[in-house]
Amino acid sequence: MANPPLEDIRSKIEKAARIADRKPSDIALIAVSKTRSIDEIRPLLEAGHRVFGENRVQEAMEKWPVLKAEYPDIQLHMIGQLQSNKAGEAVALFDYIHSLDRLSLVKALAKEMGRQDRQIPCFLQVNIGEESQKGGCDIKAVPEMLAQARTAGITVAGLMAVPPDNVNPVPYFALLAKLARDNGLDELSMGMSGDFDKAIKLGATHIRVGTALFGPRDTPAA
Ligand SMILES: *Cc1c(COP(=O)(O)O)cnc(C)c1O
């Protein structure tokens, strides 16, 4: 079934990819479904979309086991801050984690991946704007975090960041791309509803889009 917002985003992805001389198929669209009900999510599944993102383990546990049973090829991304005591549930439910940002979480996730015999590729989240209220490791801690994650047996796919609000995100996207290059990482999780086209031009491989697909959220969600 056709879904106009989804088609609109897809065509914007294609356009941005064309300008950047990239393949649209190299850019994963993560539909960010935090705060959305199962009924709001279903139209996207019926339109054939399978890649989704959530920012809270508890909320995801209430929605996705049901939907994953119905659509086994769903790919679920954890994009929010993750507490170490939720590592077990996160490893069981999610297929990617974008918010690996500290050593205690490296240890908790590695332990659960071992225990559950389930390897979940992770992105290192970087506090790219050096904002005290945001998650993510320090820019200069990236090489050490990467080494520690690998030593613990975690596959690090790339880097993730959320630039500061209300400023031009382009320099932050460029900095994240450079950090990834300098550390030999291929994947870049960056770009949201308002700026994913710019992120694609700077190399995003995973864009995280909520409101542009689902409409405004009525409850604020970090
Ligand atoms: C909510 C959220 C998004 C999506 O934001 P929109 O502006 O609704 O597209 C992307 N990334 C993270 C980490 C989020 O928490």
PDB file of C-alpha atoms and ligand atoms in Angstrom:
ATOM      1  CA  MET A   1       0.000   0.000   0.000  1.00  0.00           C
ATOM      2  CA  ALA A   2       1.402   3.394  -0.957  1.00  0.00           C
ATOM      3  CA  ASN A   3       2.494   5.700   1.850  1.00  0.00           C
ATOM      4  CA  PRO A   4       2.934   9.321   0.673  1.00  0.00           C
ATOM      5  CA  PRO A   5       5.339  10.532   3.423  1.00  0.00           C
ATOM      6  CA  LEU A   6       7.516   7.469   2.883  1.00  0.00           C
ATOM      7  CA  GLU A   7       7.570   8.028  -0.883  1.00  0.00           C
ATOM      8  CA  ASP A   8       8.410  11.680  -0.371  1.00  0.00           C
ATOM      9  CA  ILE A   9      11.384  10.845   1.882  1.00  0.00           C
ATOM     10  CA  ARG A  10      12.543   8.144  -0.518  1.00  0.00           C
ATOM     11  CA  SER A  11      12.591  10.611  -3.394  1.00  0.00           C
ATOM     12  CA  LYS A  12      14.495  13.152  -1.267  1.00  0.00           C
ATOM     13  CA  ILE A  13      17.038  10.442  -0.391  1.00  0.00           C
ATOM     14  CA  GLU A  14      17.438   9.657  -4.083  1.00  0.00           C
ATOM     15  CA  LYS A  15      17.922  13.297  -4.960  1.00  0.00           C
ATOM     16  CA  ALA A  16      20.524  13.893  -2.223  1.00  0.00           C
ATOM     17  CA  ALA A  17      22.331  10.678  -3.175  1.00  0.00           C
ATOM     18  CA  ARG A  18      22.391  11.690  -6.847  1.00  0.00           C
ATOM     19  CA  ILE A  19      23.921  15.068  -6.009  1.00  0.00           C
ATOM     20  CA  ALA A  20      26.566  13.341  -3.870  1.00  0.00           C
ATOM     21  CA  ASP A  21      27.217  10.706  -6.562  1.00  0.00           C
ATOM     22  CA  ARG A  22      26.147   7.962  -4.161  1.00  0.00           C
ATOM     23  CA  LYS A  23      23.779   5.015  -4.501  1.00  0.00           C
ATOM     24  CA  PRO A  24      20.420   5.480  -2.709  1.00  0.00           C
ATOM     25  CA  SER A  25      20.632   1.809  -1.736  1.00  0.00           C
ATOM     26  CA  ASP A  26      23.697   2.626   0.391  1.00  0.00           C
ATOM     27  CA  ILE A  27      21.553   4.789   2.664  1.00  0.00           C
ATOM     28  CA  ALA A  28      19.358   3.070   5.255  1.00  0.00           C
ATOM     29  CA  LEU A  29      16.233   4.948   6.262  1.00  0.00           C
ATOM     30  CA  ILE A  30      15.517   4.282   9.945  1.00  0.00           C
ATOM     31  CA  ALA A  31      11.884   5.159  10.648  1.00  0.00           C
ATOM     32  CA  VAL A  32      11.999   6.504  14.216  1.00  0.00           C
ATOM     33  CA  SER A  33       8.802   5.230  15.821  1.00  0.00           C
ATOM     34  CA  LYS A  34       9.323   6.402  19.419  1.00  0.00           C
ATOM     35  CA  THR A  35       6.003   7.518  20.972  1.00  0.00           C
ATOM     36  CA  ARG A  36       4.058   5.988  18.033  1.00  0.00           C
ATOM     37  CA  SER A  37       1.515   3.254  18.581  1.00  0.00           C
ATOM     38  CA  ILE A  38       1.469  -0.066  16.771  1.00  0.00           C
ATOM     39  CA  ASP A  39      -1.469   1.259  14.752  1.00  0.00           C
ATOM     40  CA  GLU A  40       0.600   4.223  13.608  1.00  0.00           C
ATOM     41  CA  ILE A  41       3.514   1.951  12.691  1.00  0.00           C
ATOM     42  CA  ARG A  42       1.487  -0.573  10.670  1.00  0.00           C
ATOM     43  CA  PRO A  43       0.955   1.581   7.555  1.00  0.00           C
ATOM     44  CA  LEU A  44       4.730   1.736   7.062  1.00  0.00           C
ATOM     45  CA  LEU A  45       5.027  -2.038   7.411  1.00  0.00           C
ATOM     46  CA  GLU A  46       2.178  -2.455   4.921  1.00  0.00           C
ATOM     47  CA  ALA A  47       4.057  -0.155   2.536  1.00  0.00           C
ATOM     48  CA  GLY A  48       7.002  -2.552   2.760  1.00  0.00           C
ATOM     49  CA  HIS A  49       9.227  -0.608   5.142  1.00  0.00           C
ATOM     50  CA  ARG A  50      11.154  -2.778   7.611  1.00  0.00           C
ATOM     51  CA  VAL A  51      13.801  -0.619   9.302  1.00  0.00           C
ATOM     52  CA  PHE A  52      12.746   1.144  12.510  1.00  0.00           C
ATOM     53  CA  GLY A  53      14.317   2.946  15.450  1.00  0.00           C
ATOM     54  CA  GLU A  54      13.291   3.358  19.082  1.00  0.00           C
ATOM     55  CA  ASN A  55      14.919   5.279  21.913  1.00  0.00           C
ATOM     56  CA  ARG A  56      13.589   3.477  24.983  1.00  0.00           C
ATOM     57  CA  VAL A  57      13.974  -0.203  25.753  1.00  0.00           C
ATOM     58  CA  GLN A  58      10.777  -0.424  27.782  1.00  0.00           C
ATOM     59  CA  GLU A  59       8.621   1.184  25.101  1.00  0.00           C
ATOM     60  CA  ALA A  60      10.203  -0.952  22.383  1.00  0.00           C
ATOM     61  CA  MET A  61       9.507  -4.120  24.389  1.00  0.00           C
ATOM     62  CA  GLU A  62       5.828  -3.212  24.448  1.00  0.00           C
ATOM     63  CA  LYS A  63       5.557  -2.849  20.651  1.00  0.00           C
ATOM     64  CA  TRP A  64       8.137  -4.785  18.714  1.00  0.00           C
ATOM     65  CA  PRO A  65       7.986  -8.441  19.814  1.00  0.00           C
ATOM     66  CA  VAL A  66       4.432  -8.561  18.403  1.00  0.00           C
ATOM     67  CA  LEU A  67       5.400  -6.863  15.146  1.00  0.00           C
ATOM     68  CA  LYS A  68       8.596  -8.892  14.749  1.00  0.00           C
ATOM     69  CA  ALA A  69       6.574 -12.090  15.058  1.00  0.00           C
ATOM     70  CA  GLU A  70       4.387 -10.887  12.190  1.00  0.00           C
ATOM     71  CA  TYR A  71       7.201  -9.471  10.059  1.00  0.00           C
ATOM     72  CA  PRO A  72      10.353 -11.512  10.774  1.00  0.00           C
ATOM     73  CA  ASP A  73      12.507  -9.341   8.506  1.00  0.00           C
ATOM     74  CA  ILE A  74      12.077  -6.207  10.621  1.00  0.00           C
ATOM     75  CA  GLN A  75      15.383  -4.562  11.534  1.00  0.00           C
ATOM     76  CA  LEU A  76      15.196  -2.680  14.821  1.00  0.00           C
ATOM     77  CA  HIS A  77      17.697   0.014  15.824  1.00  0.00           C
ATOM     78  CA  MET A  78      18.246   1.299  19.367  1.00  0.00           C
ATOM     79  CA  ILE A  79      18.986   5.008  18.974  1.00  0.00           C
ATOM     80  CA  GLY A  80      18.503   6.335  22.528  1.00  0.00           C
ATOM     81  CA  GLN A  81      20.655   6.371  25.631  1.00  0.00           C
ATOM     82  CA  LEU A  82      21.003   2.890  27.016  1.00  0.00           C
ATOM     83  CA  GLN A  83      21.370   2.006  30.676  1.00  0.00           C
ATOM     84  CA  SER A  84      23.690  -0.886  31.407  1.00  0.00           C
ATOM     85  CA  ASN A  85      20.979  -2.687  33.390  1.00  0.00           C
ATOM     86  CA  LYS A  86      18.861  -2.802  30.183  1.00  0.00           C
ATOM     87  CA  ALA A  87      21.652  -4.384  28.128  1.00  0.00           C
ATOM     88  CA  GLY A  88      20.102  -7.848  28.289  1.00  0.00           C
ATOM     89  CA  GLU A  89      16.729  -6.726  26.976  1.00  0.00           C
ATOM     90  CA  ALA A  90      18.381  -4.530  24.363  1.00  0.00           C
ATOM     91  CA  VAL A  91      20.538  -7.357  23.006  1.00  0.00           C
ATOM     92  CA  ALA A  92      17.526  -9.677  22.855  1.00  0.00           C
ATOM     93  CA  LEU A  93      15.285  -7.238  20.979  1.00  0.00           C
ATOM     94  CA  PHE A  94      17.415  -4.911  18.846  1.00  0.00           C
ATOM     95  CA  ASP A  95      19.426  -5.665  15.723  1.00  0.00           C
ATOM     96  CA  TYR A  96      21.689  -2.586  15.968  1.00  0.00           C
ATOM     97  CA  ILE A  97      22.668  -0.278  18.812  1.00  0.00           C
ATOM     98  CA  HIS A  98      23.597   3.319  17.956  1.00  0.00           C
ATOM     99  CA  SER A  99      24.298   4.581  21.462  1.00  0.00           C
ATOM    100  CA  LEU A 100      27.438   2.785  22.632  1.00  0.00           C
ATOM    101  CA  ASP A 101      29.162   5.630  24.444  1.00  0.00           C
ATOM    102  CA  ARG A 102      31.007   4.423  27.540  1.00  0.00           C
ATOM    103  CA  LEU A 103      33.124   1.618  28.896  1.00  0.00           C
ATOM    104  CA  SER A 104      30.571   0.321  31.390  1.00  0.00           C
ATOM    105  CA  LEU A 105      28.133  -0.148  28.508  1.00  0.00           C
ATOM    106  CA  VAL A 106      30.783  -1.884  26.387  1.00  0.00           C
ATOM    107  CA  LYS A 107      31.221  -4.372  29.212  1.00  0.00           C
ATOM    108  CA  ALA A 108      27.503  -4.881  29.845  1.00  0.00           C
ATOM    109  CA  LEU A 109      26.703  -5.358  26.144  1.00  0.00           C
ATOM    110  CA  ALA A 110      29.659  -7.664  25.519  1.00  0.00           C
ATOM    111  CA  LYS A 111      28.620  -9.831  28.462  1.00  0.00           C
ATOM    112  CA  GLU A 112      25.015 -10.085  27.218  1.00  0.00           C
ATOM    113  CA  MET A 113      26.041 -10.750  23.608  1.00  0.00           C
ATOM    114  CA  GLY A 114      28.149 -13.613  24.893  1.00  0.00           C
ATOM    115  CA  ARG A 115      25.475 -14.949  27.202  1.00  0.00           C
ATOM    116  CA  GLN A 116      22.756 -14.785  24.523  1.00  0.00           C
ATOM    117  CA  ASP A 117      25.133 -15.834  21.736  1.00  0.00           C
ATOM    118  CA  ARG A 118      23.862 -12.905  19.690  1.00  0.00           C
ATOM    119  CA  GLN A 119      26.242 -10.370  18.132  1.00  0.00           C
ATOM    120  CA  ILE A 120      24.670  -6.934  17.653  1.00  0.00           C
ATOM    121  CA  PRO A 121      26.634  -4.459  15.528  1.00  0.00           C
ATOM    122  CA  CYS A 122      27.034  -1.145  17.327  1.00  0.00           C
ATOM    123  CA  PHE A 123      27.714   2.477  16.475  1.00  0.00           C
ATOM    124  CA  LEU A 124      29.876   4.512  18.813  1.00  0.00           C
ATOM    125  CA  GLN A 125      27.903   7.593  19.747  1.00  0.00           C
ATOM    126  CA  VAL A 126      30.037  10.714  19.789  1.00  0.00           C
ATOM    127  CA  ASN A 127      29.134  13.899  21.666  1.00  0.00           C
ATOM    128  CA  ILE A 128      30.001  15.864  18.561  1.00  0.00           C
ATOM    129  CA  GLY A 129      28.907  19.272  19.890  1.00  0.00           C
ATOM    130  CA  GLU A 130      30.578  18.738  23.283  1.00  0.00           C
ATOM    131  CA  GLU A 131      27.254  19.379  25.055  1.00  0.00           C
ATOM    132  CA  SER A 132      27.074  18.286  28.689  1.00  0.00           C
ATOM    133  CA  GLN A 133      23.392  17.238  28.484  1.00  0.00           C
ATOM    134  CA  LYS A 134      23.867  14.918  25.494  1.00  0.00           C
ATOM    135  CA  GLY A 135      24.973  11.321  25.370  1.00  0.00           C
ATOM    136  CA  GLY A 136      28.020  10.209  23.471  1.00  0.00           C
ATOM    137  CA  CYS A 137      31.693   9.824  24.244  1.00  0.00           C
ATOM    138  CA  ASP A 138      34.160  12.679  23.920  1.00  0.00           C
ATOM    139  CA  ILE A 139      35.580  13.238  20.469  1.00  0.00           C
ATOM    140  CA  LYS A 140      39.088  12.472  21.671  1.00  0.00           C
ATOM    141  CA  ALA A 141      37.944   9.231  23.354  1.00  0.00           C
ATOM    142  CA  VAL A 142      36.861   7.610  20.065  1.00  0.00           C
ATOM    143  CA  PRO A 143      40.062   5.606  19.341  1.00  0.00           C
ATOM    144  CA  GLU A 144      40.197   4.240  22.901  1.00  0.00           C
ATOM    145  CA  MET A 145      36.467   3.367  22.965  1.00  0.00           C
ATOM    146  CA  LEU A 146      36.819   1.654  19.614  1.00  0.00           C
ATOM    147  CA  ALA A 147      39.764  -0.386  20.842  1.00  0.00           C
ATOM    148  CA  GLN A 148      37.972  -1.352  24.043  1.00  0.00           C
ATOM    149  CA  ALA A 149      34.798  -2.372  22.206  1.00  0.00           C
ATOM    150  CA  ARG A 150      36.783  -4.529  19.795  1.00  0.00           C
ATOM    151  CA  THR A 151      38.786  -6.106  22.588  1.00  0.00           C
ATOM    152  CA  ALA A 152      35.489  -7.012  24.239  1.00  0.00           C
ATOM    153  CA  GLY A 153      34.376  -8.678  20.977  1.00  0.00           C
ATOM    154  CA  ILE A 154      31.852  -6.072  19.852  1.00  0.00           C
ATOM    155  CA  THR A 155      31.559  -5.271  16.147  1.00  0.00           C
ATOM    156  CA  VAL A 156      31.668  -1.503  15.709  1.00  0.00           C
ATOM    157  CA  ALA A 157      29.969  -0.574  12.441  1.00  0.00           C
ATOM    158  CA  GLY A 158      30.590   3.152  12.617  1.00  0.00           C
ATOM    159  CA  LEU A 159      29.869   6.407  14.399  1.00  0.00           C
ATOM    160  CA  MET A 160      26.627   8.100  15.404  1.00  0.00           C
ATOM    161  CA  ALA A 161      25.920  11.653  16.531  1.00  0.00           C
ATOM    162  CA  VAL A 162      23.155  14.160  17.186  1.00  0.00           C
ATOM    163  CA  PRO A 163      24.446  17.688  16.443  1.00  0.00           C
ATOM    164  CA  PRO A 164      23.420  20.617  18.676  1.00  0.00           C
ATOM    165  CA  ASP A 165      19.889  21.985  18.158  1.00  0.00           C
ATOM    166  CA  ASN A 166      19.177  25.105  16.161  1.00  0.00           C
ATOM    167  CA  VAL A 167      22.564  25.510  14.548  1.00  0.00           C
ATOM    168  CA  ASN A 168      23.825  24.539  11.107  1.00  0.00           C
ATOM    169  CA  PRO A 169      24.541  20.784  11.434  1.00  0.00           C
ATOM    170  CA  VAL A 170      26.880  20.654   8.430  1.00  0.00           C
ATOM    171  CA  PRO A 171      30.186  21.234  10.278  1.00  0.00           C
ATOM    172  CA  TYR A 172      29.195  18.545  12.806  1.00  0.00           C
ATOM    173  CA  PHE A 173      28.316  16.040  10.084  1.00  0.00           C
ATOM    174  CA  ALA A 174      31.632  16.788   8.393  1.00  0.00           C
ATOM    175  CA  LEU A 175      33.520  16.320  11.668  1.00  0.00           C
ATOM    176  CA  LEU A 176      31.805  12.987  12.364  1.00  0.00           C
ATOM    177  CA  ALA A 177      32.627  11.829   8.832  1.00  0.00           C
ATOM    178  CA  LYS A 178      36.269  12.778   9.323  1.00  0.00           C
ATOM    179  CA  LEU A 179      36.416  10.978  12.680  1.00  0.00           C
ATOM    180  CA  ALA A 180      35.016   7.850  11.051  1.00  0.00           C
ATOM    181  CA  ARG A 181      37.522   8.057   8.210  1.00  0.00           C
ATOM    182  CA  ASP A 182      40.429   8.627  10.597  1.00  0.00           C
ATOM    183  CA  ASN A 183      39.386   5.535  12.553  1.00  0.00           C
ATOM    184  CA  GLY A 184      38.770   3.324   9.521  1.00  0.00           C
ATOM    185  CA  LEU A 185      35.012   3.082  10.089  1.00  0.00           C
ATOM    186  CA  ASP A 186      32.572   2.876   7.159  1.00  0.00           C
ATOM    187  CA  GLU A 187      29.141   3.614   8.576  1.00  0.00           C
ATOM    188  CA  LEU A 188      27.733   6.967   9.671  1.00  0.00           C
ATOM    189  CA  SER A 189      24.457   7.318  11.572  1.00  0.00           C
ATOM    190  CA  MET A 190      23.557  10.992  11.191  1.00  0.00           C
ATOM    191  CA  GLY A 191      20.727  13.153   9.882  1.00  0.00           C
ATOM    192  CA  MET A 192      17.135  13.508  11.110  1.00  0.00           C
ATOM    193  CA  SER A 193      13.886  14.878   9.642  1.00  0.00           C
ATOM    194  CA  GLY A 194      15.175  18.424   9.169  1.00  0.00           C
ATOM    195  CA  ASP A 195      18.641  17.713   7.826  1.00  0.00           C
ATOM    196  CA  PHE A 196      18.957  14.201   6.413  1.00  0.00           C
ATOM    197  CA  ASP A 197      19.624  15.505   2.888  1.00  0.00           C
ATOM    198  CA  LYS A 198      22.673  17.411   4.159  1.00  0.00           C
ATOM    199  CA  ALA A 199      23.823  14.354   6.134  1.00  0.00           C
ATOM    200  CA  ILE A 200      23.592  12.199   2.988  1.00  0.00           C
ATOM    201  CA  LYS A 201      25.753  14.651   1.065  1.00  0.00           C
ATOM    202  CA  LEU A 202      28.370  14.295   3.829  1.00  0.00           C
ATOM    203  CA  GLY A 203      28.303  10.501   3.807  1.00  0.00           C
ATOM    204  CA  ALA A 204      25.484   9.323   6.109  1.00  0.00           C
ATOM    205  CA  THR A 205      24.768   5.617   5.678  1.00  0.00           C
ATOM    206  CA  HIS A 206      21.944   5.566   8.262  1.00  0.00           C
ATOM    207  CA  ILE A 207      19.492   8.438   8.621  1.00  0.00           C
ATOM    208  CA  ARG A 208      17.045   8.532  11.540  1.00  0.00           C
ATOM    209  CA  VAL A 209      13.741  10.081  10.532  1.00  0.00           C
ATOM    210  CA  GLY A 210      10.708  10.450  12.818  1.00  0.00           C
ATOM    211  CA  THR A 211       8.456  13.466  12.381  1.00  0.00           C
ATOM    212  CA  ALA A 212       8.860  13.684   8.605  1.00  0.00           C
ATOM    213  CA  LEU A 213       7.358  10.188   8.375  1.00  0.00           C
ATOM    214  CA  PHE A 214       4.838  10.161  11.202  1.00  0.00           C
ATOM    215  CA  GLY A 215       3.976  13.839  11.737  1.00  0.00           C
ATOM    216  CA  PRO A 216       4.711  15.892  14.863  1.00  0.00           C
ATOM    217  CA  ARG A 217       5.088  14.045  18.168  1.00  0.00           C
ATOM    218  CA  ASP A 218       2.666  15.264  20.837  1.00  0.00           C
ATOM    219  CA  THR A 219       4.779  14.055  23.720  1.00  0.00           C
ATOM    220  CA  PRO A 220       8.322  15.391  23.837  1.00  0.00           C
ATOM    221  CA  ALA A 221      10.887  12.631  23.550  1.00  0.00           C
ATOM    222  CA  ALA A 222      14.584  13.152  23.876  1.00  0.00           C
TER     223      ALA A 222
HETATM  224  C1  LIG B   1      13.812  11.265  17.911  1.00  0.00           C
HETATM  225  C2  LIG B   1      15.141  11.000  17.326  1.00  0.00           C
HETATM  226  C3  LIG B   1      15.342  11.095  15.940  1.00  0.00           C
HETATM  227  C4  LIG B   1      14.257  11.510  14.962  1.00  0.00           C
HETATM  228  O1  LIG B   1      14.000  12.865  15.052  1.00  0.00           O
HETATM  229  P1  LIG B   1      12.974  13.584  14.041  1.00  0.00           P
HETATM  230  O2  LIG B   1      13.347  15.019  14.145  1.00  0.00           O
HETATM  231  O3  LIG B   1      11.613  13.276  14.525  1.00  0.00           O
HETATM  232  O4  LIG B   1      13.230  13.035  12.685  1.00  0.00           O
HETATM  233  C5  LIG B   1      16.608  10.805  15.452  1.00  0.00           C
HETATM  234  N1  LIG B   1      17.618  10.437  16.273  1.00  0.00           N
HETATM  235  C6  LIG B   1      17.462  10.333  17.609  1.00  0.00           C
HETATM  236  C7  LIG B   1      18.624   9.923  18.444  1.00  0.00           C
HETATM  237  C8  LIG B   1      16.221  10.614  18.178  1.00  0.00           C
HETATM  238  O5  LIG B   1      16.078  10.513  19.507  1.00  0.00           O
END
